[in-house]
Short mmCIF file of N, CA and C in Angstrom, two decimals:
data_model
loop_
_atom_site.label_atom_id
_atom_site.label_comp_id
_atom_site.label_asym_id
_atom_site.label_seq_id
_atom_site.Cartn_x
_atom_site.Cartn_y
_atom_site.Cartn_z
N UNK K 1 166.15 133.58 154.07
CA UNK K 1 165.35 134.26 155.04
C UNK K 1 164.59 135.38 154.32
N UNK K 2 163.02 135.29 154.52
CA UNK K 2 162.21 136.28 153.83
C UNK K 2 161.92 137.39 154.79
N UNK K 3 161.87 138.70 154.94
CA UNK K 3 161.19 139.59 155.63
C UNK K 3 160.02 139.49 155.75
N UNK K 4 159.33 139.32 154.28
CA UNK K 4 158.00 139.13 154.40
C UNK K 4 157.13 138.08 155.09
N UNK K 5 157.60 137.03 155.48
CA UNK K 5 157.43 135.74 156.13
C UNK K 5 156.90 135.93 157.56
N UNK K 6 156.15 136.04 158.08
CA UNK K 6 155.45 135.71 159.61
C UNK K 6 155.48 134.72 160.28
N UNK K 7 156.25 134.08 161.27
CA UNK K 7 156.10 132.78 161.74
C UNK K 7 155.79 132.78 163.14
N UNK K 8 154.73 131.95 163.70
CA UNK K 8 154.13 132.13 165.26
C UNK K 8 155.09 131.32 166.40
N UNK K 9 155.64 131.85 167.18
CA UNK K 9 156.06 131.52 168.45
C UNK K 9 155.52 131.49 169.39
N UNK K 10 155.56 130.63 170.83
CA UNK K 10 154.55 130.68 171.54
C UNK K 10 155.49 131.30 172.98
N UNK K 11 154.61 131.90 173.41
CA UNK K 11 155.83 132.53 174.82
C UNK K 11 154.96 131.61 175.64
N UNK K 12 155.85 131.87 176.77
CA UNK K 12 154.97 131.28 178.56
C UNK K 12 155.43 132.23 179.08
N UNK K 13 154.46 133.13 179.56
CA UNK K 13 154.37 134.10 180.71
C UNK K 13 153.64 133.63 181.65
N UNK K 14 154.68 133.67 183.33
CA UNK K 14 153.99 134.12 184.32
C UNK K 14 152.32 134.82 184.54
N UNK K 15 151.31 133.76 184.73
CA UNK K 15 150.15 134.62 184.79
C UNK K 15 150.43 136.00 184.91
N UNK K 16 150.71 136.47 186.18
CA UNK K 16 151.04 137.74 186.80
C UNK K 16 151.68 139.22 185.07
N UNK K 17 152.27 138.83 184.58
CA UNK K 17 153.00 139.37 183.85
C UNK K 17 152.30 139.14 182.08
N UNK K 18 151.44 137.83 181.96
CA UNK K 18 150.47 137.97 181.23
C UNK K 18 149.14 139.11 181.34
N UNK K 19 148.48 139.23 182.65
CA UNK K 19 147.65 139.82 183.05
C UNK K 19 148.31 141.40 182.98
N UNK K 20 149.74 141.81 183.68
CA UNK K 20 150.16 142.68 183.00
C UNK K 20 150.18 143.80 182.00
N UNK K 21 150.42 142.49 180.74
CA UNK K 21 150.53 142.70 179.53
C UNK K 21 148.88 142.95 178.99
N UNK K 22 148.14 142.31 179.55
CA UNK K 22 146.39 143.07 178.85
C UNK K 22 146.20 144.04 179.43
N UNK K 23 146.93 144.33 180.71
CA UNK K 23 146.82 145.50 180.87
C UNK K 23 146.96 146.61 180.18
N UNK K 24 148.24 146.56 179.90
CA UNK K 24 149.02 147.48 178.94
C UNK K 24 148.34 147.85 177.33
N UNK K 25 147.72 146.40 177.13
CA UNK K 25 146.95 146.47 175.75
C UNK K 25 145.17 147.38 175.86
N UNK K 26 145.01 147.05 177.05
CA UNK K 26 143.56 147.60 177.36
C UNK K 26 143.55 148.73 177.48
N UNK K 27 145.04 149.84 177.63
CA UNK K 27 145.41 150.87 178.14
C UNK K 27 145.91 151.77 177.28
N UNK K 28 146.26 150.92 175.86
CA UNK K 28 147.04 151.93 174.96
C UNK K 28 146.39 151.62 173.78
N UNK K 29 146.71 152.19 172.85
CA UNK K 29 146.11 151.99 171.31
C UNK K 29 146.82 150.69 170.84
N UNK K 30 147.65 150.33 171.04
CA UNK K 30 148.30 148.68 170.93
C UNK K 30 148.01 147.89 171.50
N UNK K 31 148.46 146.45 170.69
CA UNK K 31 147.98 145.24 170.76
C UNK K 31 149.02 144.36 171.84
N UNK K 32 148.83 143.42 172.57
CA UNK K 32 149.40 142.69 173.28
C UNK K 32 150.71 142.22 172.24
N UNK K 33 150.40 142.00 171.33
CA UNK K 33 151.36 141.15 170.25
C UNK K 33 151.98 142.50 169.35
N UNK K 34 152.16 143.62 169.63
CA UNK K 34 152.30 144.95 168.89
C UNK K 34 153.73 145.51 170.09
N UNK K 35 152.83 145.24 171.04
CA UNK K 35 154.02 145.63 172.24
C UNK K 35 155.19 144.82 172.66
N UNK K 36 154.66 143.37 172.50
CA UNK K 36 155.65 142.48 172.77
C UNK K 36 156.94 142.49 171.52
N UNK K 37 156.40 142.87 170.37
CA UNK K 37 157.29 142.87 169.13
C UNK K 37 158.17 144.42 169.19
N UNK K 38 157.42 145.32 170.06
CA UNK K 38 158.40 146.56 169.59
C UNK K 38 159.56 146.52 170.86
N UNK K 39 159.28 145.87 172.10
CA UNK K 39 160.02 145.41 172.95
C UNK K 39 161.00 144.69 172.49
N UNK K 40 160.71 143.47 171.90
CA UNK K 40 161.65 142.04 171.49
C UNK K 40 162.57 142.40 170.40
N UNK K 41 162.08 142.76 169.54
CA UNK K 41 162.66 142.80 168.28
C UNK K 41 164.21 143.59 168.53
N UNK K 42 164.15 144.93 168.88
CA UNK K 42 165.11 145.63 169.62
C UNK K 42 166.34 144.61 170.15
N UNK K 43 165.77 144.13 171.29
CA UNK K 43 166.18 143.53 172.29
C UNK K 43 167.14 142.40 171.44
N UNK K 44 166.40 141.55 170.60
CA UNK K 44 167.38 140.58 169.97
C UNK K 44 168.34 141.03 168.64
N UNK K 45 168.19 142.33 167.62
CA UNK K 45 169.08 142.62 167.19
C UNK K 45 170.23 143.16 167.86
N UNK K 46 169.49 143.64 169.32
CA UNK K 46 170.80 144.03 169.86
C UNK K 46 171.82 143.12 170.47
N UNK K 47 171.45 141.49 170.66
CA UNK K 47 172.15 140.36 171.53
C UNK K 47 173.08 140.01 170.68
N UNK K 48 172.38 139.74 168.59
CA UNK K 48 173.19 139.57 167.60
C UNK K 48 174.43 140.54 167.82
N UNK K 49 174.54 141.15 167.70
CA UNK K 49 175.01 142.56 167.95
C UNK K 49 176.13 142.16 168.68
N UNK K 50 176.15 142.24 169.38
CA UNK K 50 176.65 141.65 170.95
C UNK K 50 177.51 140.33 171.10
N UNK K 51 176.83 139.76 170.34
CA UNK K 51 177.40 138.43 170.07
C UNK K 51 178.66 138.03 169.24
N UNK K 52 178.15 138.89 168.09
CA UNK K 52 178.70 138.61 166.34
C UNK K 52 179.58 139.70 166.64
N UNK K 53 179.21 140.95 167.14
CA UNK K 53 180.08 142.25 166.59
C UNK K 53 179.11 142.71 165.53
N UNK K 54 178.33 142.20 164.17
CA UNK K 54 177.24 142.30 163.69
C UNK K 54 176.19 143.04 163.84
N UNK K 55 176.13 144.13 163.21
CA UNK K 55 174.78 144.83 163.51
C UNK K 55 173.74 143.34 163.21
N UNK K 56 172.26 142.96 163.84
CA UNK K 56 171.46 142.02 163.44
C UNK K 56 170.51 142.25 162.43
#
């Protein structure tokens, strides 16, 4: 596993919660894909976490 490595995932959002989300991007100095990552990322080291006992 590389850090440096970028790999694209595709979400499905609820129109409603897509539209949302440009909101949020039209509204702040961040990117739709900036916000979703500082949200997510969190979110899933903390499940590892959770899971393992494992910091992720």
């Amino acid at each position: 596993m590389r850090h440096d490595v970028q790999k694209v995932y595709n979400l499905r959002l609820p129109e409603p919660y897509l539209l949302k989300l440009k909101f949020i991007a039209g509204n702040t100095p961040g990117s739709m894909q900036r916000f979703c990552l500082d949200a997510l990322l969190p979110a899933i080291d903390a499940e590892i976490e959770r899971l393992t006992g494992k910091p992720g």
